[in-house]
Short mmCIF file of N, CA and C in Angstrom, two decimals:
data_model
loop_
_atom_site.label_atom_id
_atom_site.label_comp_id
_atom_site.label_asym_id
_atom_site.label_seq_id
_atom_site.Cartn_x
_atom_site.Cartn_y
_atom_site.Cartn_z
N MET A 1 160.48 139.79 92.69
CA MET A 1 160.77 138.34 92.05
C MET A 1 161.46 138.68 90.64
N HIS A 2 162.41 137.67 90.46
CA HIS A 2 163.27 137.71 89.27
C HIS A 2 162.44 136.97 88.23
N PRO A 3 162.69 137.38 86.80
CA PRO A 3 162.12 136.53 85.80
C PRO A 3 162.75 135.09 85.76
N SER A 4 162.09 134.23 85.12
CA SER A 4 162.73 133.04 84.81
C SER A 4 164.02 132.97 84.08
N HIS A 5 164.90 131.82 84.30
CA HIS A 5 166.14 131.87 83.47
C HIS A 5 165.69 131.73 82.04
N ASN A 6 164.72 130.97 81.77
CA ASN A 6 164.25 130.97 80.35
C ASN A 6 163.98 132.32 79.74
N ARG A 7 163.14 133.05 80.54
CA ARG A 7 162.91 134.48 79.95
C ARG A 7 164.11 135.31 79.90
N THR A 8 164.94 135.13 80.82
CA THR A 8 166.29 136.01 80.93
C THR A 8 167.08 135.56 79.68
N ILE A 9 167.27 134.26 79.42
CA ILE A 9 168.12 133.93 78.28
C ILE A 9 167.33 134.31 76.97
N LEU A 10 165.94 134.20 76.97
CA LEU A 10 165.30 134.73 75.61
C LEU A 10 165.33 136.26 75.51
N ALA A 11 165.52 136.94 76.68
CA ALA A 11 165.68 138.49 76.51
C ALA A 11 167.12 138.76 76.02
N GLY A 12 167.83 138.00 76.61
CA GLY A 12 169.39 138.03 76.11
C GLY A 12 169.65 137.88 74.60
N PHE A 13 168.94 136.82 74.29
CA PHE A 13 169.18 136.23 72.73
C PHE A 13 168.50 137.40 71.86
N THR A 14 167.38 137.96 72.37
CA THR A 14 166.71 139.17 71.56
C THR A 14 167.58 140.47 71.74
N GLY A 15 168.23 140.63 72.69
CA GLY A 15 169.17 141.76 72.95
C GLY A 15 170.32 141.63 72.03
N GLY A 16 170.74 140.47 72.17
CA GLY A 16 172.15 140.08 70.85
C GLY A 16 171.64 140.35 69.50
N LEU A 17 170.47 139.54 69.29
CA LEU A 17 170.07 139.81 67.89
C LEU A 17 169.79 141.27 67.44
N ALA A 18 169.33 142.07 68.41
CA ALA A 18 169.13 143.49 68.11
C ALA A 18 170.43 144.13 67.85
N MET A 19 171.32 143.87 68.71
CA MET A 19 172.85 144.40 68.67
C MET A 19 173.22 144.13 67.14
N ASN A 20 173.09 142.66 66.78
CA ASN A 20 173.75 142.37 65.51
C ASN A 20 173.12 143.15 64.41
N VAL A 21 171.67 143.14 64.41
CA VAL A 21 171.05 143.87 63.25
C VAL A 21 171.43 145.38 63.22
N THR A 22 171.36 145.97 64.37
CA THR A 22 171.89 147.42 64.36
C THR A 22 173.24 147.49 63.98
N MET A 23 174.13 146.85 64.36
CA MET A 23 175.49 146.77 63.93
C MET A 23 175.60 146.87 62.59
N LEU A 24 174.88 145.78 61.82
CA LEU A 24 174.73 145.66 60.46
C LEU A 24 174.15 147.00 59.61
N LEU A 25 173.23 147.76 60.25
CA LEU A 25 172.73 148.80 59.72
C LEU A 25 173.52 150.09 59.96
N THR A 26 174.32 150.09 61.05
CA THR A 26 175.05 151.27 61.24
C THR A 26 176.68 151.10 60.71
N PHE A 27 177.23 150.18 61.30
CA PHE A 27 178.81 149.98 61.03
C PHE A 27 178.95 149.42 59.49
N ARG A 28 178.19 148.50 59.24
CA ARG A 28 178.39 147.89 57.99
C ARG A 28 177.71 148.66 56.72
N LEU A 29 176.44 149.04 57.01
CA LEU A 29 175.91 149.73 55.78
C LEU A 29 176.39 151.25 55.68
N ILE A 30 176.41 151.92 56.83
CA ILE A 30 177.04 153.41 56.60
C ILE A 30 178.52 153.47 56.78
N GLY A 31 179.10 152.76 57.83
CA GLY A 31 180.32 153.02 58.39
C GLY A 31 181.22 152.42 57.17
N PHE A 32 181.28 151.19 56.96
CA PHE A 32 182.15 150.46 56.12
C PHE A 32 181.57 150.29 54.75
N GLY A 33 180.37 150.23 54.69
CA GLY A 33 179.67 150.20 53.33
C GLY A 33 179.81 148.83 52.93
N TRP A 34 178.68 148.44 51.94
CA TRP A 34 178.50 147.02 51.74
C TRP A 34 179.74 146.63 50.61
N ASP A 35 180.27 147.65 50.02
CA ASP A 35 181.32 147.44 49.02
C ASP A 35 182.69 147.82 49.66
N GLY A 36 182.69 148.12 50.98
CA GLY A 36 183.91 148.77 51.44
C GLY A 36 184.29 150.02 51.22
N ASN A 37 183.46 150.91 50.74
CA ASN A 37 183.56 152.21 50.41
C ASN A 37 182.81 153.22 51.58
N GLY A 38 182.50 152.77 52.65
CA GLY A 38 181.92 153.60 53.65
C GLY A 38 182.84 154.76 54.22
N ILE A 39 182.24 155.51 54.81
CA ILE A 39 182.79 156.58 55.49
C ILE A 39 183.94 156.60 56.41
N LEU A 40 183.80 155.19 57.12
CA LEU A 40 184.84 154.92 58.13
C LEU A 40 186.20 154.45 57.31
N ILE A 41 186.04 154.17 56.13
CA ILE A 41 187.12 153.52 55.40
C ILE A 41 187.61 154.51 54.40
N ASN A 42 186.88 155.33 53.88
CA ASN A 42 187.25 156.05 52.73
C ASN A 42 187.39 157.71 53.02
N SER A 43 187.17 157.97 54.26
CA SER A 43 187.39 159.20 54.66
C SER A 43 188.86 159.64 54.65
N ALA A 44 189.06 160.82 53.89
CA ALA A 44 190.45 161.32 53.89
C ALA A 44 191.12 161.34 55.20
N SER A 45 190.39 161.80 55.98
CA SER A 45 191.07 161.92 57.61
C SER A 45 191.25 160.70 58.32
N GLN A 46 190.62 159.65 57.83
CA GLN A 46 190.87 158.41 58.54
C GLN A 46 192.20 157.86 58.84
N SER A 47 192.34 157.34 59.92
CA SER A 47 193.67 156.76 60.21
C SER A 47 194.13 155.66 59.28
N LYS A 48 195.31 155.76 58.84
CA LYS A 48 195.79 154.66 57.76
C LYS A 48 195.95 153.41 58.69
N LYS A 49 196.39 153.54 59.81
CA LYS A 49 196.52 152.40 60.77
C LYS A 49 195.09 151.55 60.82
N LEU A 50 194.06 152.34 61.13
CA LEU A 50 192.83 151.64 61.25
C LEU A 50 192.32 151.03 59.82
N VAL A 51 192.49 151.68 58.76
CA VAL A 51 192.22 151.22 57.46
C VAL A 51 193.07 149.88 57.15
N ALA A 52 194.18 149.98 57.52
CA ALA A 52 195.14 148.63 57.18
C ALA A 52 194.59 147.61 58.07
N VAL A 53 194.16 147.73 59.18
CA VAL A 53 193.67 146.71 60.28
C VAL A 53 192.51 145.98 59.58
N TRP A 54 191.52 146.92 59.11
CA TRP A 54 190.31 146.35 58.45
C TRP A 54 190.45 145.80 57.16
N THR A 55 191.43 146.24 56.29
CA THR A 55 191.50 145.83 54.91
C THR A 55 192.78 145.31 54.46
N GLU A 56 193.78 145.21 55.02
CA GLU A 56 195.00 145.02 54.58
C GLU A 56 195.82 143.86 55.31
N ILE A 57 195.97 144.04 56.72
CA ILE A 57 196.73 143.27 57.56
C ILE A 57 196.05 142.00 57.81
N GLU A 58 196.83 140.75 57.39
CA GLU A 58 196.38 139.53 57.44
C GLU A 58 196.76 139.09 58.96
N PRO A 59 195.86 138.13 59.61
CA PRO A 59 194.51 137.91 59.01
C PRO A 59 193.63 139.09 59.46
N LEU A 60 192.70 139.17 58.51
CA LEU A 60 191.58 140.25 58.72
C LEU A 60 190.68 139.90 59.69
N PRO A 61 190.18 140.99 60.33
CA PRO A 61 189.26 140.54 61.46
C PRO A 61 188.19 139.43 61.21
N LEU A 62 187.91 138.69 62.08
CA LEU A 62 187.03 137.73 61.80
C LEU A 62 185.61 138.16 61.16
N VAL A 63 185.27 139.33 61.85
CA VAL A 63 183.89 139.94 61.29
C VAL A 63 183.83 140.18 59.92
N VAL A 64 184.95 140.34 59.46
CA VAL A 64 185.13 140.60 57.87
C VAL A 64 185.01 139.32 57.20
N ASN A 65 185.70 138.29 57.53
CA ASN A 65 185.80 137.19 56.55
C ASN A 65 185.12 135.98 57.12
N THR A 66 184.74 135.75 58.30
CA THR A 66 184.21 134.76 59.16
C THR A 66 183.34 135.23 60.11
N PRO A 67 182.23 135.86 59.91
CA PRO A 67 181.42 136.71 60.83
C PRO A 67 180.95 135.82 61.84
N ALA A 68 180.48 134.53 61.54
CA ALA A 68 179.68 133.58 62.47
C ALA A 68 180.15 133.68 63.97
N PRO A 69 181.31 133.42 64.13
CA PRO A 69 181.89 133.42 65.69
C PRO A 69 181.47 134.85 66.34
N ILE A 70 181.64 135.85 65.66
CA ILE A 70 181.21 137.23 66.20
C ILE A 70 179.78 137.45 66.38
N ILE A 71 178.96 136.90 65.55
CA ILE A 71 177.68 137.11 65.50
C ILE A 71 177.16 136.32 66.92
N ILE A 72 177.57 135.19 67.01
CA ILE A 72 177.39 134.27 68.12
C ILE A 72 177.88 134.99 69.41
N GLY A 73 178.98 135.40 69.43
CA GLY A 73 179.44 135.87 70.61
C GLY A 73 178.80 137.40 71.02
N ILE A 74 178.27 138.07 70.15
CA ILE A 74 177.49 139.30 70.39
C ILE A 74 176.04 138.72 71.02
N ILE A 75 175.53 137.68 70.55
CA ILE A 75 174.28 137.13 71.22
C ILE A 75 174.67 136.68 72.49
N LEU A 76 175.67 136.13 72.91
CA LEU A 76 176.22 135.72 74.20
C LEU A 76 176.44 136.74 74.92
N PHE A 77 176.98 137.97 74.60
CA PHE A 77 177.10 139.14 75.34
C PHE A 77 175.58 139.61 75.70
N GLY A 78 174.58 139.44 74.71
CA GLY A 78 173.22 139.80 75.13
C GLY A 78 172.72 139.06 76.25
N VAL A 79 172.97 137.74 76.44
CA VAL A 79 172.69 136.98 77.47
C VAL A 79 173.19 137.34 78.74
N ILE A 80 174.57 137.68 78.55
CA ILE A 80 175.21 138.29 79.93
C ILE A 80 174.45 139.58 80.20
N HIS A 81 174.23 140.49 79.33
CA HIS A 81 173.54 141.73 79.56
C HIS A 81 172.08 141.53 80.21
N ALA A 82 171.38 140.42 79.71
CA ALA A 82 170.32 140.19 80.33
C ALA A 82 170.24 139.81 81.74
N TYR A 83 171.26 139.12 81.99
CA TYR A 83 171.44 138.72 83.41
C TYR A 83 171.82 139.76 84.40
N ILE A 84 172.79 140.71 83.77
CA ILE A 84 172.98 141.95 84.51
C ILE A 84 171.77 142.78 84.68
N PHE A 85 170.94 142.95 83.70
CA PHE A 85 169.71 143.76 83.55
C PHE A 85 168.83 143.13 84.78
N ARG A 86 168.65 141.89 84.77
CA ARG A 86 167.84 141.06 85.79
C ARG A 86 168.16 141.41 87.23
N TRP A 87 169.62 141.71 87.39
CA TRP A 87 170.08 141.74 88.68
C TRP A 87 169.95 143.13 89.18
N ILE A 88 170.14 144.18 88.37
CA ILE A 88 170.19 145.57 88.68
C ILE A 88 168.80 146.25 88.43
N SER A 89 168.08 145.96 87.62
CA SER A 89 166.90 146.72 87.10
C SER A 89 165.87 146.78 88.08
N PRO A 90 165.64 145.89 89.07
CA PRO A 90 164.61 146.24 90.06
C PRO A 90 164.92 147.33 90.94
N ALA A 91 166.03 147.99 91.09
CA ALA A 91 166.23 149.29 91.66
C ALA A 91 165.90 150.41 90.91
N TRP A 92 165.49 150.31 89.75
CA TRP A 92 165.12 151.43 88.76
C TRP A 92 163.75 151.63 88.78
N PRO A 93 163.28 152.84 88.42
CA PRO A 93 161.89 153.23 88.12
C PRO A 93 161.13 152.19 87.35
N ALA A 94 159.98 152.04 87.42
CA ALA A 94 159.15 150.96 86.85
C ALA A 94 158.99 151.45 85.35
N GLY A 95 158.82 150.50 84.31
CA GLY A 95 158.48 150.85 82.94
C GLY A 95 159.71 150.34 81.94
N ILE A 96 159.28 149.79 81.11
CA ILE A 96 160.18 149.17 80.04
C ILE A 96 160.95 150.08 79.52
N LEU A 97 160.33 151.37 79.09
CA LEU A 97 161.14 152.53 78.55
C LEU A 97 162.38 153.06 79.59
N ASN A 98 161.65 153.21 80.81
CA ASN A 98 162.64 153.80 81.88
C ASN A 98 163.96 152.82 82.15
N LYS A 99 163.65 151.37 82.22
CA LYS A 99 164.59 150.50 82.36
C LYS A 99 165.45 150.29 81.13
N GLY A 100 164.87 150.15 79.99
CA GLY A 100 165.66 150.05 78.95
C GLY A 100 166.67 151.13 78.49
N LEU A 101 166.21 152.38 78.80
CA LEU A 101 167.14 153.72 78.79
C LEU A 101 168.20 153.48 79.50
N ARG A 102 167.85 153.26 80.86
CA ARG A 102 169.03 153.19 81.93
C ARG A 102 170.01 152.24 81.50
N PHE A 103 169.55 150.96 81.11
CA PHE A 103 170.39 150.03 80.94
C PHE A 103 171.15 150.19 79.55
N ALA A 104 170.50 150.75 78.58
CA ALA A 104 171.42 151.34 77.44
C ALA A 104 172.40 152.16 77.85
N GLY A 105 171.98 153.31 78.71
CA GLY A 105 173.26 154.10 78.99
C GLY A 105 174.29 153.50 79.85
N LEU A 106 173.98 152.60 80.70
CA LEU A 106 175.01 151.66 81.28
C LEU A 106 175.86 150.99 80.31
N ILE A 107 175.38 150.39 79.49
CA ILE A 107 176.20 149.56 78.42
C ILE A 107 176.97 150.47 77.49
N PHE A 108 176.34 151.74 77.14
CA PHE A 108 177.11 152.51 76.35
C PHE A 108 178.24 153.07 77.03
N LEU A 109 178.09 153.64 78.27
CA LEU A 109 179.18 154.36 79.00
C LEU A 109 180.07 153.21 79.56
N THR A 110 179.83 152.14 79.90
CA THR A 110 180.77 151.24 80.56
C THR A 110 181.78 150.17 79.55
N THR A 111 180.89 150.10 78.29
CA THR A 111 181.71 149.18 77.27
C THR A 111 181.91 149.96 76.02
N PHE A 112 180.98 150.59 75.39
CA PHE A 112 181.12 151.22 74.09
C PHE A 112 182.04 152.53 73.93
N LEU A 113 181.88 153.49 75.03
CA LEU A 113 182.67 154.54 75.13
C LEU A 113 184.09 154.16 75.63
N PHE A 114 184.17 153.16 76.43
CA PHE A 114 185.47 152.79 76.92
C PHE A 114 186.26 152.41 75.58
N TRP A 115 185.54 151.41 74.72
CA TRP A 115 186.26 150.77 73.57
C TRP A 115 186.68 151.79 72.65
N GLU A 116 185.84 152.79 72.45
CA GLU A 116 186.07 153.94 71.44
C GLU A 116 187.35 154.59 72.01
N PHE A 117 187.34 155.04 73.13
CA PHE A 117 188.60 155.65 73.68
C PHE A 117 189.95 154.89 73.81
N PHE A 118 189.93 153.66 74.22
CA PHE A 118 191.10 152.76 74.12
C PHE A 118 191.44 152.27 72.81
N THR A 119 190.75 151.97 71.94
CA THR A 119 191.08 151.19 70.73
C THR A 119 191.15 152.32 69.60
N PRO A 120 189.99 152.61 69.17
CA PRO A 120 190.22 153.54 67.89
C PRO A 120 191.01 154.84 68.13
N PHE A 121 190.64 155.58 69.46
CA PHE A 121 191.38 156.70 69.69
C PHE A 121 192.86 156.53 70.10
N ASN A 122 193.17 155.59 71.02
CA ASN A 122 194.34 155.32 71.61
C ASN A 122 195.41 154.60 70.66
N LEU A 123 194.75 153.40 70.13
CA LEU A 123 195.72 152.56 69.26
C LEU A 123 195.70 152.97 68.00
N PHE A 124 194.65 153.41 67.34
CA PHE A 124 194.59 153.88 65.91
C PHE A 124 194.73 155.27 65.54
N GLY A 125 194.66 156.27 66.42
CA GLY A 125 194.70 157.49 66.20
C GLY A 125 193.47 157.99 65.39
N GLU A 126 192.43 157.33 65.46
CA GLU A 126 191.18 157.92 64.60
C GLU A 126 190.81 159.18 65.08
N PRO A 127 190.50 160.02 63.92
CA PRO A 127 190.10 161.37 64.25
C PRO A 127 188.71 161.56 65.08
N ILE A 128 188.59 162.55 65.87
CA ILE A 128 187.63 162.79 66.62
C ILE A 128 186.24 163.01 65.96
N HIS A 129 185.89 163.49 64.72
CA HIS A 129 184.70 163.53 64.03
C HIS A 129 184.09 162.04 63.67
N LEU A 130 185.17 161.30 63.50
CA LEU A 130 184.76 159.52 63.05
C LEU A 130 184.47 158.95 64.42
N LEU A 131 185.31 159.27 65.43
CA LEU A 131 185.03 158.71 66.70
C LEU A 131 183.37 158.99 67.16
N GLY A 132 183.27 160.26 66.79
CA GLY A 132 181.86 160.87 67.27
C GLY A 132 180.78 160.01 66.56
N LEU A 133 181.14 159.69 65.18
CA LEU A 133 179.91 158.98 64.34
C LEU A 133 179.88 157.50 64.85
N GLU A 134 181.00 157.00 65.28
CA GLU A 134 181.14 155.63 65.85
C GLU A 134 180.26 155.69 67.16
N LEU A 135 180.44 156.78 68.01
CA LEU A 135 179.66 156.66 69.22
C LEU A 135 178.15 156.73 69.12
N ILE A 136 177.69 157.37 67.86
CA ILE A 136 176.28 157.55 67.55
C ILE A 136 176.07 156.07 67.19
N PHE A 137 176.82 155.15 66.41
CA PHE A 137 176.41 154.10 65.97
C PHE A 137 176.22 153.22 67.35
N TRP A 138 177.23 153.27 68.18
CA TRP A 138 177.17 152.41 69.51
C TRP A 138 176.19 152.90 70.24
N ALA A 139 175.56 154.14 70.28
CA ALA A 139 174.52 154.44 71.18
C ALA A 139 173.24 153.89 70.57
N CYS A 140 173.13 153.66 69.22
CA CYS A 140 171.99 152.86 68.71
C CYS A 140 172.14 151.60 68.98
N ILE A 141 173.13 150.99 68.99
CA ILE A 141 173.35 149.57 69.35
C ILE A 141 172.88 149.31 70.91
N ALA A 142 173.53 150.12 71.79
CA ALA A 142 173.07 150.13 73.10
C ALA A 142 171.53 150.29 73.17
N LEU A 143 171.01 151.23 72.60
CA LEU A 143 169.56 151.27 72.79
C LEU A 143 168.82 150.10 72.28
N ALA A 144 169.22 149.43 71.16
CA ALA A 144 168.64 148.23 70.67
C ALA A 144 168.65 147.21 71.57
N ASP A 145 170.01 146.88 72.26
CA ASP A 145 170.08 145.85 73.21
C ASP A 145 169.17 146.27 74.61
N GLY A 146 169.37 147.27 75.08
CA GLY A 146 168.72 147.66 76.44
C GLY A 146 167.19 147.78 76.32
N LEU A 147 166.56 148.34 75.18
CA LEU A 147 165.21 148.13 75.13
C LEU A 147 164.50 146.79 74.68
N ALA A 148 165.51 146.01 73.76
CA ALA A 148 164.96 144.69 73.54
C ALA A 148 164.97 143.82 74.78
N ILE A 149 166.10 143.96 75.61
CA ILE A 149 166.00 143.07 76.95
C ILE A 149 164.86 143.49 77.87
N ALA A 150 164.73 144.83 78.04
CA ALA A 150 163.54 145.26 78.92
C ALA A 150 162.40 144.91 78.32
N ALA A 151 162.10 144.87 77.14
CA ALA A 151 160.78 144.59 76.58
C ALA A 151 160.45 143.07 76.83
N VAL A 152 161.54 142.14 76.66
CA VAL A 152 161.19 140.71 76.80
C VAL A 152 161.13 140.35 78.32
N ILE A 153 161.85 141.00 79.11
CA ILE A 153 161.83 140.77 80.52
C ILE A 153 160.50 141.33 81.11
N GLY A 154 160.31 142.63 80.58
CA GLY A 154 159.13 143.31 80.90
C GLY A 154 158.80 143.49 82.49
N LYS A 155 157.50 143.36 82.85
CA LYS A 155 157.25 143.72 84.26
C LYS A 155 157.06 142.38 84.88
N VAL A 156 157.92 142.29 85.98
CA VAL A 156 157.82 140.66 86.69
C VAL A 156 157.27 141.01 88.01
N LYS A 157 156.25 140.45 88.49
CA LYS A 157 155.68 140.49 89.74
C LYS A 157 156.41 139.42 90.75
#
């Protein structure tokens, strides 16, 4: 039996909030820095193109100047993720941790790994060691999303 739509939406909202908070703690705090002096901006090896996109080329990314639409969008992605979780997780071994880790792996491999390959690596020429750091950040974000969704949906009879 599937969880109710209300529970699925709550799980997605929780997953979206978890992603937003984890992004704030990883990409903003460590990667870009509160003052724009983080390792992803100030590394001597960082791609000039990537730095220009985030700091110089107008309009700057929404997440820099007007983050509300991005925050809301990530929450909506959380809801989509919860519905995907609801659909496929019954085929997985029981347990919040088992299901949460599997879902986090799925999100990481199908979304975040592709994103890093196609955009920072392909379009911006970002160096491998900084891509590796970003992949660690994305793994944390995927874990927060997957575990939050699994915890809220929990075991449904």
